[in-house]
CSV table of N, CA and C in Angstrom, one decimal:
chain,number,residue,atom,x,y,z
C,586,LEU,N,-72.5,-10.2,12.7
C,586,LEU,CA,-72.6,-10.3,14.1
C,586,LEU,C,-73.9,-11.0,14.5
C,587,LYS,N,-73.9,-11.8,15.5
C,587,LYS,CA,-75.1,-12.4,16.0
C,587,LYS,C,-75.2,-12.2,17.5
C,588,ASN,N,-76.4,-12.4,18.0
C,588,ASN,CA,-76.6,-12.4,19.4
C,588,ASN,C,-76.1,-11.1,20.1
C,589,LEU,N,-76.4,-10.0,19.4
C,589,LEU,CA,-75.9,-8.7,19.9
C,589,LEU,C,-76.7,-8.4,21.2
C,590,PRO,N,-76.0,-7.6,22.1
C,590,PRO,CA,-76.7,-7.2,23.3
C,590,PRO,C,-77.9,-6.3,23.0
C,591,HIS,N,-78.7,-6.0,24.0
C,591,HIS,CA,-79.8,-5.1,23.9
C,591,HIS,C,-79.3,-3.8,23.2
C,592,PRO,N,-80.1,-3.2,22.3
C,592,PRO,CA,-79.7,-2.0,21.6
C,592,PRO,C,-79.2,-0.9,22.6
C,593,TRP,N,-79.8,-0.7,23.7
C,593,TRP,CA,-79.2,0.4,24.6
C,593,TRP,C,-77.8,0.1,25.1
C,594,VAL,N,-77.6,-1.2,25.4
C,594,VAL,CA,-76.2,-1.6,25.8
C,594,VAL,C,-75.2,-1.4,24.7
C,595,LEU,N,-75.6,-1.8,23.4
C,595,LEU,CA,-74.8,-1.6,22.3
C,595,LEU,C,-74.5,-0.1,22.0
C,596,LYS,N,-75.5,0.7,22.1
C,596,LYS,CA,-75.3,2.2,21.9
C,596,LYS,C,-74.4,2.7,23.0
C,597,THR,N,-74.7,2.4,24.3
C,597,THR,CA,-73.8,2.8,25.4
C,597,THR,C,-72.4,2.4,25.2
C,598,ALA,N,-72.2,1.2,24.8
C,598,ALA,CA,-70.8,0.6,24.6
C,598,ALA,C,-70.1,1.3,23.4
C,599,THR,N,-70.8,1.5,22.3
C,599,THR,CA,-70.1,2.2,21.2
C,599,THR,C,-69.9,3.7,21.5
C,600,ASN,N,-70.8,4.3,22.2
C,600,ASN,CA,-70.5,5.7,22.7
C,600,ASN,C,-69.3,5.8,23.6
C,601,PHE,N,-69.2,4.8,24.5
C,601,PHE,CA,-68.1,4.8,25.5
C,601,PHE,C,-66.8,4.6,24.7
C,602,ILE,N,-66.8,3.6,23.8
C,602,ILE,CA,-65.5,3.3,23.1
C,602,ILE,C,-65.2,4.6,22.2
C,603,GLY,N,-66.2,5.2,21.7
C,603,GLY,CA,-65.9,6.4,20.9
C,603,GLY,C,-65.4,7.6,21.7
C,604,ASN,N,-65.8,7.6,23.0
C,604,ASN,CA,-65.2,8.7,23.9
C,604,ASN,C,-63.8,8.3,24.3
C,605,VAL,N,-63.5,7.1,24.5
C,605,VAL,CA,-62.2,6.6,24.9
C,605,VAL,C,-61.2,6.8,23.7
C,606,THR,N,-61.7,6.5,22.5
C,606,THR,CA,-60.9,6.6,21.3
C,606,THR,C,-61.5,7.7,20.4
C,607,PRO,N,-61.1,8.9,20.5
C,607,PRO,CA,-61.7,10.0,19.7
C,607,PRO,C,-61.5,9.7,18.2
C,608,GLY,N,-62.5,10.0,17.4
C,608,GLY,CA,-62.4,9.7,16.0
C,608,GLY,C,-62.6,8.3,15.5
C,609,ALA,N,-63.0,7.4,16.5
C,609,ALA,CA,-63.3,6.0,16.1
C,609,ALA,C,-64.5,6.0,15.3
C,610,ASN,N,-64.5,5.2,14.2
C,610,ASN,CA,-65.6,4.9,13.4
C,610,ASN,C,-66.1,3.5,13.7
C,611,ILE,N,-67.2,3.3,14.4
C,611,ILE,CA,-67.7,2.0,14.8
C,611,ILE,C,-68.9,1.7,13.9
C,612,VAL,N,-68.7,0.6,13.1
C,612,VAL,CA,-69.8,0.2,12.2
C,612,VAL,C,-70.2,-1.2,12.7
C,613,VAL,N,-71.4,-1.4,13.1
C,613,VAL,CA,-71.9,-2.6,13.7
C,613,VAL,C,-72.9,-3.3,12.8
C,614,HIS,N,-73.9,-2.6,12.3
C,614,HIS,CA,-74.9,-3.2,11.5
C,614,HIS,C,-74.6,-3.2,10.0
C,615,THR,N,-73.7,-4.2,9.6
C,615,THR,CA,-73.3,-4.3,8.2
C,615,THR,C,-72.8,-5.8,8.1
C,616,ASN,N,-72.6,-6.2,6.8
C,616,ASN,CA,-72.0,-7.5,6.6
C,616,ASN,C,-70.6,-7.6,7.0
C,617,GLN,N,-69.9,-6.4,7.1
C,617,GLN,CA,-68.5,-6.4,7.5
C,617,GLN,C,-68.3,-5.4,8.7
C,618,PRO,N,-68.8,-5.8,9.9
C,618,PRO,CA,-68.7,-4.9,11.0
C,618,PRO,C,-67.2,-4.6,11.3
C,619,HIS,N,-66.9,-3.4,11.7
C,619,HIS,CA,-65.5,-3.0,12.0
C,619,HIS,C,-65.4,-1.8,12.8
C,620,VAL,N,-64.3,-1.6,13.4
C,620,VAL,CA,-64.0,-0.3,14.1
C,620,VAL,C,-62.7,0.2,13.4
C,621,GLU,N,-62.8,1.5,12.9
C,621,GLU,CA,-61.6,2.1,12.3
C,621,GLU,C,-61.2,3.2,13.2
C,622,VAL,N,-59.9,3.3,13.5
C,622,VAL,CA,-59.3,4.4,14.2
C,622,VAL,C,-58.0,4.8,13.5
C,623,LEU,N,-57.6,6.0,13.6
C,623,LEU,CA,-56.3,6.4,13.1
C,623,LEU,C,-55.2,6.0,14.1
C,624,LEU,N,-54.2,5.4,13.6
C,624,LEU,CA,-53.2,4.9,14.4
C,624,LEU,C,-52.5,5.9,15.3
C,625,SER,N,-52.3,7.1,14.7
C,625,SER,CA,-51.6,8.1,15.4
C,625,SER,C,-52.5,8.8,16.5
C,626,GLY,N,-53.8,8.7,16.3
C,626,GLY,CA,-54.7,9.3,17.3
C,626,GLY,C,-55.2,8.3,18.4
C,627,SER,N,-54.9,7.0,18.2
C,627,SER,CA,-55.4,6.1,19.2
C,627,SER,C,-54.2,5.5,20.0
C,628,SER,N,-53.0,5.8,19.7
C,628,SER,CA,-51.8,5.3,20.5
C,628,SER,C,-51.8,6.1,21.8
C,629,GLN,N,-51.4,5.4,22.8
C,629,GLN,CA,-51.2,6.0,24.1
C,629,GLN,C,-49.9,6.9,24.1
C,630,VAL,N,-48.9,6.4,23.4
C,630,VAL,CA,-47.6,7.1,23.3
C,630,VAL,C,-47.1,6.9,21.9
C,631,ILE,N,-46.5,8.0,21.3
C,631,ILE,CA,-45.8,8.0,20.0
C,631,ILE,C,-44.5,8.7,20.2
C,632,ARG,N,-43.5,8.2,19.6
C,632,ARG,CA,-42.3,9.0,19.6
C,632,ARG,C,-41.5,8.7,18.3
C,633,GLY,N,-40.8,9.6,17.8
C,633,GLY,CA,-40.0,9.4,16.6
C,633,GLY,C,-38.5,9.7,16.9
C,634,ASP,N,-37.6,8.8,16.5
C,634,ASP,CA,-36.2,8.9,16.8
C,634,ASP,C,-35.4,8.6,15.6
C,635,MET,N,-34.2,9.1,15.5
C,635,MET,CA,-33.3,8.7,14.5
C,635,MET,C,-32.8,7.3,14.7
C,636,PRO,N,-32.5,6.6,13.7
C,636,PRO,CA,-32.0,5.2,13.9
C,636,PRO,C,-30.8,5.2,14.8
C,637,GLY,N,-30.8,4.2,15.7
C,637,GLY,CA,-29.7,4.1,16.7
C,637,GLY,C,-30.1,4.9,18.0
C,638,ASN,N,-31.0,5.8,18.0
C,638,ASN,CA,-31.4,6.5,19.2
C,638,ASN,C,-32.8,6.1,19.7
C,639,GLU,N,-33.4,5.1,19.1
C,639,GLU,CA,-34.8,4.7,19.5
C,639,GLU,C,-34.7,4.1,20.8
C,640,PRO,N,-35.8,4.1,21.6
C,640,PRO,CA,-35.9,3.5,22.9
C,640,PRO,C,-35.8,2.0,22.9
C,641,GLU,N,-35.4,1.4,24.0
C,641,GLU,CA,-35.4,0.0,24.2
C,641,GLU,C,-36.8,-0.5,24.1
C,642,ILE,N,-37.1,-1.4,23.2
C,642,ILE,CA,-38.5,-1.9,23.0
C,642,ILE,C,-39.2,-2.3,24.2
C,643,ALA,N,-38.5,-2.9,25.2
C,643,ALA,CA,-39.2,-3.4,26.4
C,643,ALA,C,-39.2,-2.3,27.5
C,644,CYS,N,-38.8,-1.1,27.2
C,644,CYS,CA,-38.8,-0.1,28.3
C,644,CYS,C,-40.2,0.1,28.9
C,645,LYS,N,-40.3,0.4,30.1
C,645,LYS,CA,-41.6,0.5,30.8
C,645,LYS,C,-42.1,2.0,30.9
C,646,ASN,N,-41.3,2.9,30.6
C,646,ASN,CA,-41.7,4.3,30.7
C,646,ASN,C,-41.3,5.0,29.4
C,647,LEU,N,-42.1,4.7,28.3
C,647,LEU,CA,-41.9,5.3,27.0
C,647,LEU,C,-42.4,6.7,27.1
C,648,VAL,N,-41.5,7.7,26.7
C,648,VAL,CA,-41.9,9.1,26.8
C,648,VAL,C,-42.3,9.6,25.4
C,649,GLU,N,-43.4,10.3,25.4
C,649,GLU,CA,-43.9,10.8,24.1
C,649,GLU,C,-42.9,11.9,23.6
C,650,ASP,N,-42.7,11.8,22.2
C,650,ASP,CA,-41.9,12.9,21.6
C,650,ASP,C,-42.3,12.9,20.1
C,651,CYS,N,-43.2,13.8,19.7
C,651,CYS,CA,-43.7,13.8,18.3
C,651,CYS,C,-43.1,15.0,17.6
C,652,SER,N,-42.0,15.6,18.1
C,652,SER,CA,-41.4,16.8,17.5
C,652,SER,C,-41.0,16.6,16.1
C,653,VAL,N,-40.7,15.3,15.7
C,653,VAL,CA,-40.3,15.1,14.3
C,653,VAL,C,-41.5,15.3,13.3
C,654,LEU,N,-42.7,15.3,13.8
C,654,LEU,CA,-43.9,15.6,12.9
C,654,LEU,C,-44.0,17.1,12.6
C,655,GLY,N,-43.3,17.9,13.3
C,655,GLY,CA,-43.4,19.4,13.0
C,655,GLY,C,-44.7,20.0,13.3
C,656,GLY,N,-45.0,21.1,12.7
C,656,GLY,CA,-46.3,21.7,12.9
C,656,GLY,C,-46.5,22.0,14.4
C,657,ALA,N,-47.7,21.7,14.9
C,657,ALA,CA,-48.0,21.9,16.3
C,657,ALA,C,-47.1,21.1,17.3
C,658,PHE,N,-46.4,20.1,16.8
C,658,PHE,CA,-45.6,19.2,17.6
C,658,PHE,C,-44.1,19.6,17.6
C,659,LYS,N,-43.7,20.6,16.8
C,659,LYS,CA,-42.3,20.9,16.6
C,659,LYS,C,-41.5,21.2,17.9
C,660,ASP,N,-42.1,21.7,18.9
C,660,ASP,CA,-41.4,22.0,20.1
C,660,ASP,C,-41.3,20.8,21.1
C,661,GLY,N,-42.1,19.8,20.8
C,661,GLY,CA,-42.0,18.5,21.5
C,661,GLY,C,-42.7,18.6,22.9
C,662,ASN,N,-43.5,19.6,23.1
C,662,ASN,CA,-44.2,19.6,24.4
C,662,ASN,C,-45.7,19.6,24.3
C,663,VAL,N,-46.2,18.9,23.4
C,663,VAL,CA,-47.7,18.8,23.2
C,663,VAL,C,-48.2,17.6,24.1
C,664,PRO,N,-49.1,17.9,25.0
C,664,PRO,CA,-49.7,16.9,25.8
C,664,PRO,C,-50.3,15.8,25.0
C,665,VAL,N,-50.3,14.6,25.5
C,665,VAL,CA,-50.9,13.4,24.8
C,665,VAL,C,-52.3,13.6,24.4
C,666,ALA,N,-53.1,14.2,25.3
C,666,ALA,CA,-54.6,14.4,25.0
C,666,ALA,C,-54.7,15.4,23.8
C,667,ARG,N,-53.9,16.4,23.6
C,667,ARG,CA,-53.9,17.3,22.5
C,667,ARG,C,-53.5,16.6,21.2
C,668,ARG,N,-52.4,15.8,21.3
C,668,ARG,CA,-52.0,15.0,20.2
C,668,ARG,C,-53.1,14.1,19.7
C,669,LYS,N,-53.7,13.4,20.6
C,669,LYS,CA,-54.8,12.5,20.2
C,669,LYS,C,-55.9,13.3,19.5
C,670,ARG,N,-56.3,14.5,20.1
C,670,ARG,CA,-57.3,15.3,19.5
C,670,ARG,C,-56.9,15.7,18.0
C,671,ILE,N,-55.7,16.1,17.8
C,671,ILE,CA,-55.3,16.5,16.5
C,671,ILE,C,-55.2,15.4,15.5
C,672,LEU,N,-54.5,14.3,16.0
C,672,LEU,CA,-54.3,13.2,15.0
C,672,LEU,C,-55.4,12.2,14.9
C,673,SER,N,-56.5,12.3,15.7
C,673,SER,CA,-57.6,11.5,15.5
C,673,SER,C,-58.7,12.1,14.6
C,674,ASN,N,-58.4,13.4,14.2
C,674,ASN,CA,-59.3,14.1,13.3
C,674,ASN,C,-58.7,13.9,11.9
C,675,PRO,N,-59.4,13.2,11.0
C,675,PRO,CA,-58.9,12.9,9.7
C,675,PRO,C,-58.5,14.2,8.9
C,676,ALA,N,-59.3,15.3,9.0
C,676,ALA,CA,-58.9,16.5,8.3
C,676,ALA,C,-57.6,17.1,8.8
C,677,ARG,N,-57.4,17.1,10.1
C,677,ARG,CA,-56.2,17.7,10.7
C,677,ARG,C,-55.0,16.8,10.6
C,678,CYS,N,-55.3,15.5,10.6
C,678,CYS,CA,-54.2,14.5,10.5
C,678,CYS,C,-53.5,14.5,9.2
C,679,LYS,N,-54.2,14.9,8.1
C,679,LYS,CA,-53.6,15.0,6.8
C,679,LYS,C,-52.5,16.0,6.7
C,680,GLU,N,-52.4,16.9,7.7
C,680,GLU,CA,-51.3,17.9,7.7
C,680,GLU,C,-50.0,17.3,8.1
C,681,TYR,N,-50.0,16.1,8.6
C,681,TYR,CA,-48.8,15.4,9.1
C,681,TYR,C,-48.5,14.2,8.3
C,682,SER,N,-47.2,13.9,8.3
C,682,SER,CA,-46.8,12.6,7.6
C,682,SER,C,-45.6,12.0,8.3
C,683,PHE,N,-45.5,10.7,8.1
C,683,PHE,CA,-44.4,9.9,8.7
C,683,PHE,C,-43.4,9.6,7.6
C,684,ASP,N,-42.1,10.0,7.9
C,684,ASP,CA,-41.1,9.7,6.9
C,684,ASP,C,-40.5,8.3,7.0
C,685,CYS,N,-39.7,7.9,6.1
C,685,CYS,CA,-39.1,6.5,6.1
C,685,CYS,C,-37.8,6.5,6.8
C,686,GLU,N,-37.2,7.6,7.2
C,686,GLU,CA,-35.9,7.6,7.8
C,686,GLU,C,-36.0,7.6,9.4
C,687,THR,N,-37.1,8.0,9.9
C,687,THR,CA,-37.3,8.0,11.4
C,687,THR,C,-37.8,6.7,11.9
C,688,VAL,N,-37.4,6.3,13.1
C,688,VAL,CA,-37.9,5.1,13.7
C,688,VAL,C,-39.0,5.5,14.6
C,689,TYR,N,-40.3,5.1,14.3
C,689,TYR,CA,-41.4,5.5,15.1
C,689,TYR,C,-41.8,4.4,16.1
C,690,THR,N,-42.0,4.7,17.3
C,690,THR,CA,-42.4,3.8,18.3
C,690,THR,C,-43.8,4.2,18.8
C,691,PHE,N,-44.7,3.2,18.7
C,691,PHE,CA,-46.1,3.4,19.2
C,691,PHE,C,-46.4,2.5,20.3
C,692,GLU,N,-47.1,3.0,21.3
C,692,GLU,CA,-47.5,2.2,22.5
C,692,GLU,C,-49.0,2.1,22.5
C,693,PHE,N,-49.5,0.9,22.5
C,693,PHE,CA,-51.0,0.7,22.6
C,693,PHE,C,-51.3,-0.1,23.8
C,694,TYR,N,-52.4,0.2,24.5
C,694,TYR,CA,-52.9,-0.7,25.5
C,694,TYR,C,-54.4,-0.3,25.7
C,695,GLN,N,-55.1,-1.2,26.3
C,695,GLN,CA,-56.5,-0.9,26.5
C,695,GLN,C,-57.0,-1.8,27.6
C,696,ASN,N,-58.0,-1.5,28.3
C,696,ASN,CA,-58.5,-2.3,29.4
C,696,ASN,C,-59.9,-2.8,29.2
C,697,LEU,N,-60.5,-2.7,28.0
C,697,LEU,CA,-61.8,-3.1,27.7
C,697,LEU,C,-61.9,-4.6,27.4
C,698,PHE,N,-61.0,-5.0,26.5
C,698,PHE,CA,-61.1,-6.4,26.1
C,698,PHE,C,-60.3,-7.3,27.1
C,699,ASP,N,-61.0,-8.3,27.6
C,699,ASP,CA,-60.4,-9.3,28.5
C,699,ASP,C,-60.2,-10.5,27.7
C,700,ALA,N,-58.9,-10.8,27.3
C,700,ALA,CA,-58.5,-11.9,26.5
C,700,ALA,C,-58.8,-13.2,27.2
C,701,SER,N,-58.6,-13.2,28.6
C,701,SER,CA,-58.8,-14.5,29.3
C,701,SER,C,-60.3,-15.0,29.3
C,702,SER,N,-61.2,-14.1,29.2
C,702,SER,CA,-62.6,-14.5,29.1
C,702,SER,C,-63.2,-14.2,27.7
C,703,TYR,N,-62.4,-13.7,26.8
C,703,TYR,CA,-62.8,-13.3,25.5
C,703,TYR,C,-64.1,-12.5,25.5
C,704,SER,N,-64.0,-11.4,26.3
C,704,SER,CA,-65.2,-10.5,26.4
C,704,SER,C,-64.8,-9.1,26.6
C,705,LEU,N,-65.7,-8.2,26.3
C,705,LEU,CA,-65.6,-6.8,26.5
C,705,LEU,C,-66.1,-6.4,27.9
C,706,ASP,N,-65.3,-5.8,28.7
C,706,ASP,CA,-65.7,-5.5,30.0
C,706,ASP,C,-65.9,-3.9,30.0
C,707,LEU,N,-67.2,-3.5,30.0
C,707,LEU,CA,-67.5,-2.1,30.0
C,707,LEU,C,-67.8,-1.5,31.3
C,708,GLY,N,-67.5,-2.2,32.4
C,708,GLY,CA,-67.7,-1.7,33.7
C,708,GLY,C,-69.1,-2.0,34.2
C,709,PHE,N,-70.1,-1.7,33.4
C,709,PHE,CA,-71.5,-1.9,33.8
C,709,PHE,C,-72.0,-3.3,33.3
C,710,THR,N,-71.3,-3.9,32.3
C,710,THR,CA,-71.7,-5.2,31.8
C,710,THR,C,-70.5,-5.8,31.1
C,711,LYS,N,-70.5,-7.1,30.9
C,711,LYS,CA,-69.5,-7.8,30.1
C,711,LYS,C,-70.2,-8.4,28.9
C,712,ILE,N,-69.6,-8.2,27.7
C,712,ILE,CA,-70.2,-8.7,26.5
C,712,ILE,C,-69.3,-9.8,26.0
C,713,GLY,N,-69.8,-11.0,26.0
C,713,GLY,CA,-69.0,-12.2,25.5
C,713,GLY,C,-68.9,-12.0,24.0
C,714,CYS,N,-67.6,-12.1,23.5
C,714,CYS,CA,-67.4,-11.9,22.1
C,714,CYS,C,-67.6,-13.2,21.3
C,715,SER,N,-67.5,-14.3,21.8
C,715,SER,CA,-67.6,-15.6,21.1
C,715,SER,C,-68.9,-15.7,20.4
C,716,LYS,N,-70.0,-15.5,21.0
C,716,LYS,CA,-71.3,-15.6,20.4
C,716,LYS,C,-71.6,-14.5,19.5
C,717,VAL,N,-71.2,-13.3,19.9
C,717,VAL,CA,-71.5,-12.1,19.1
C,717,VAL,C,-70.7,-12.2,17.7
C,718,LEU,N,-69.5,-12.7,17.8
C,718,LEU,CA,-68.7,-12.8,16.5
C,718,LEU,C,-68.9,-14.1,15.8
C,719,ASP,N,-69.9,-14.9,16.2
C,719,ASP,CA,-70.2,-16.2,15.6
C,719,ASP,C,-69.0,-17.1,15.6
C,720,SER,N,-68.3,-17.1,16.7
C,720,SER,CA,-67.1,-17.9,16.9
C,720,SER,C,-65.9,-17.6,16.0
C,721,GLN,N,-65.9,-16.4,15.4
C,721,GLN,CA,-64.8,-16.0,14.6
C,721,GLN,C,-63.8,-15.2,15.5
C,722,PRO,N,-62.5,-15.3,15.2
C,722,PRO,CA,-61.5,-14.6,16.0
C,722,PRO,C,-61.6,-13.1,15.7
C,723,ILE,N,-61.2,-12.3,16.7
C,723,ILE,CA,-61.1,-10.9,16.6
C,723,ILE,C,-59.8,-10.6,15.7
C,724,GLN,N,-60.0,-9.7,14.8
C,724,GLN,CA,-58.8,-9.3,13.9
C,724,GLN,C,-58.4,-7.9,14.3
C,725,TRP,N,-57.1,-7.8,14.6
C,725,TRP,CA,-56.5,-6.5,14.8
C,725,TRP,C,-55.5,-6.2,13.8
C,726,LEU,N,-55.6,-5.1,13.0
C,726,LEU,CA,-54.7,-4.9,11.9
C,726,LEU,C,-54.4,-3.4,11.7
C,727,GLY,N,-53.4,-3.2,11.1
C,727,GLY,CA,-53.0,-1.8,10.6
C,727,GLY,C,-53.0,-1.9,9.1
C,728,LYS,N,-53.6,-0.9,8.5
C,728,LYS,CA,-53.7,-0.9,7.0
C,728,LYS,C,-53.5,0.5,6.4
C,729,MET,N,-52.8,0.5,5.3
C,729,MET,CA,-52.6,1.7,4.6
C,729,MET,C,-53.9,2.1,3.8
C,730,ARG,N,-54.0,3.4,3.4
C,730,ARG,CA,-55.1,3.8,2.6
C,730,ARG,C,-55.3,3.0,1.3
C,731,ASP,N,-54.1,2.6,0.8
C,731,ASP,CA,-54.2,1.9,-0.5
C,731,ASP,C,-54.5,0.4,-0.3
C,732,GLY,N,-54.8,0.0,0.9
C,732,GLY,CA,-55.2,-1.4,1.2
C,732,GLY,C,-54.1,-2.3,1.6
C,733,ARG,N,-52.8,-1.9,1.5
C,733,ARG,CA,-51.7,-2.7,2.0
C,733,ARG,C,-51.7,-2.8,3.5
C,734,TYR,N,-51.4,-4.0,4.0
C,734,TYR,CA,-51.4,-4.3,5.4
C,734,TYR,C,-50.0,-3.9,6.0
C,735,LEU,N,-50.1,-3.3,7.2
C,735,LEU,CA,-48.9,-3.1,8.0
C,735,LEU,C,-48.7,-4.3,8.9
C,736,TRP,N,-49.8,-4.8,9.5
C,736,TRP,CA,-49.8,-6.0,10.3
C,736,TRP,C,-51.2,-6.5,10.3
C,737,SER,N,-51.4,-7.8,10.7
C,737,SER,CA,-52.7,-8.3,10.9
C,737,SER,C,-52.6,-9.5,11.8
C,738,PHE,N,-53.3,-9.4,12.9
C,738,PHE,CA,-53.3,-10.5,14.0
C,738,PHE,C,-54.7,-11.0,14.2
C,739,GLN,N,-54.9,-12.3,14.4
C,739,GLN,CA,-56.1,-12.8,14.8
C,739,GLN,C,-56.0,-13.2,16.3
C,740,ILE,N,-57.0,-12.8,17.1
C,740,ILE,CA,-57.0,-13.1,18.5
C,740,ILE,C,-58.0,-14.3,18.7
C,741,TRP,N,-57.4,-15.4,19.1
C,741,TRP,CA,-58.2,-16.6,19.3
C,741,TRP,C,-58.4,-16.9,20.7
C,742,HIS,N,-59.4,-17.7,21.1
C,742,HIS,CA,-59.6,-18.2,22.4
C,742,HIS,C,-60.1,-19.6,22.3
C,743,GLU,N,-59.9,-20.4,23.3
C,743,GLU,CA,-60.3,-21.8,23.3
C,743,GLU,C,-61.8,-21.9,23.1
C,744,LYS,N,-62.6,-20.9,23.4
C,744,LYS,CA,-64.0,-21.0,23.2
C,744,LYS,C,-64.4,-21.1,21.7
C,745,LEU,N,-63.4,-20.7,20.9
C,745,LEU,CA,-63.7,-20.6,19.4
C,745,LEU,C,-63.3,-21.9,18.7
C,746,LEU,N,-62.5,-22.8,19.4
C,746,LEU,CA,-61.9,-23.9,18.7
C,746,LEU,C,-62.9,-25.0,18.3
C,747,LYS,N,-63.9,-25.3,19.2
C,747,LYS,CA,-64.9,-26.3,18.8
C,747,LYS,C,-65.7,-25.8,17.6
C,748,ALA,N,-66.1,-24.6,17.6
C,748,ALA,CA,-66.8,-24.1,16.4
C,748,ALA,C,-66.0,-24.1,15.2
C,749,ALA,N,-64.7,-23.7,15.3
C,749,ALA,CA,-63.8,-23.7,14.2
C,749,ALA,C,-63.6,-25.1,13.6
C,750,ALA,N,-63.5,-26.1,14.4
C,750,ALA,CA,-63.3,-27.5,14.0
C,750,ALA,C,-64.6,-28.0,13.2
C,751,SER,N,-65.7,-27.5,13.6
C,751,SER,CA,-67.0,-27.9,12.9
C,751,SER,C,-67.1,-27.3,11.5
C,752,TYR,N,-66.3,-26.2,11.2
C,752,TYR,CA,-66.4,-25.6,9.9
C,752,TYR,C,-65.7,-26.4,8.8
C,753,LYS,N,-64.8,-27.4,9.2
C,753,LYS,CA,-64.0,-28.1,8.2
C,753,LYS,C,-64.8,-28.9,7.3
């Protein structure tokens, strides 16, 4: 990372993101900066359904139902905030598993990253990502503990293209 904002802005930003996403591990000062979060603890909505009963993927009102996970969730009436608290804690999260027969639907959204300006909007300041990331794209991925990828996306912006062309 280069051209990081003032240390107090960085500390405030990482604390804020940590509060919004419980259990987030934010590592900035390293050769491989990253943010790690548990998928099940960072999703706004999770539900598990038997094949054929899953919700329409484009539905606008996805209703949480984690009863298939059992344990604290077996009755299906656990508030989202409690689910996030339980499943964002690595020690507690180990008590639960996802089977291969159930269709799981996860809903993610956030309002901090503004893709149109390629910046983090923290309310009190905007941090431009292009210079901080040295014109590299943001990578969003899901990974298994054994290193296998579930998915991996790179988020590009036109601000990065000129710098990318010069690396050839």
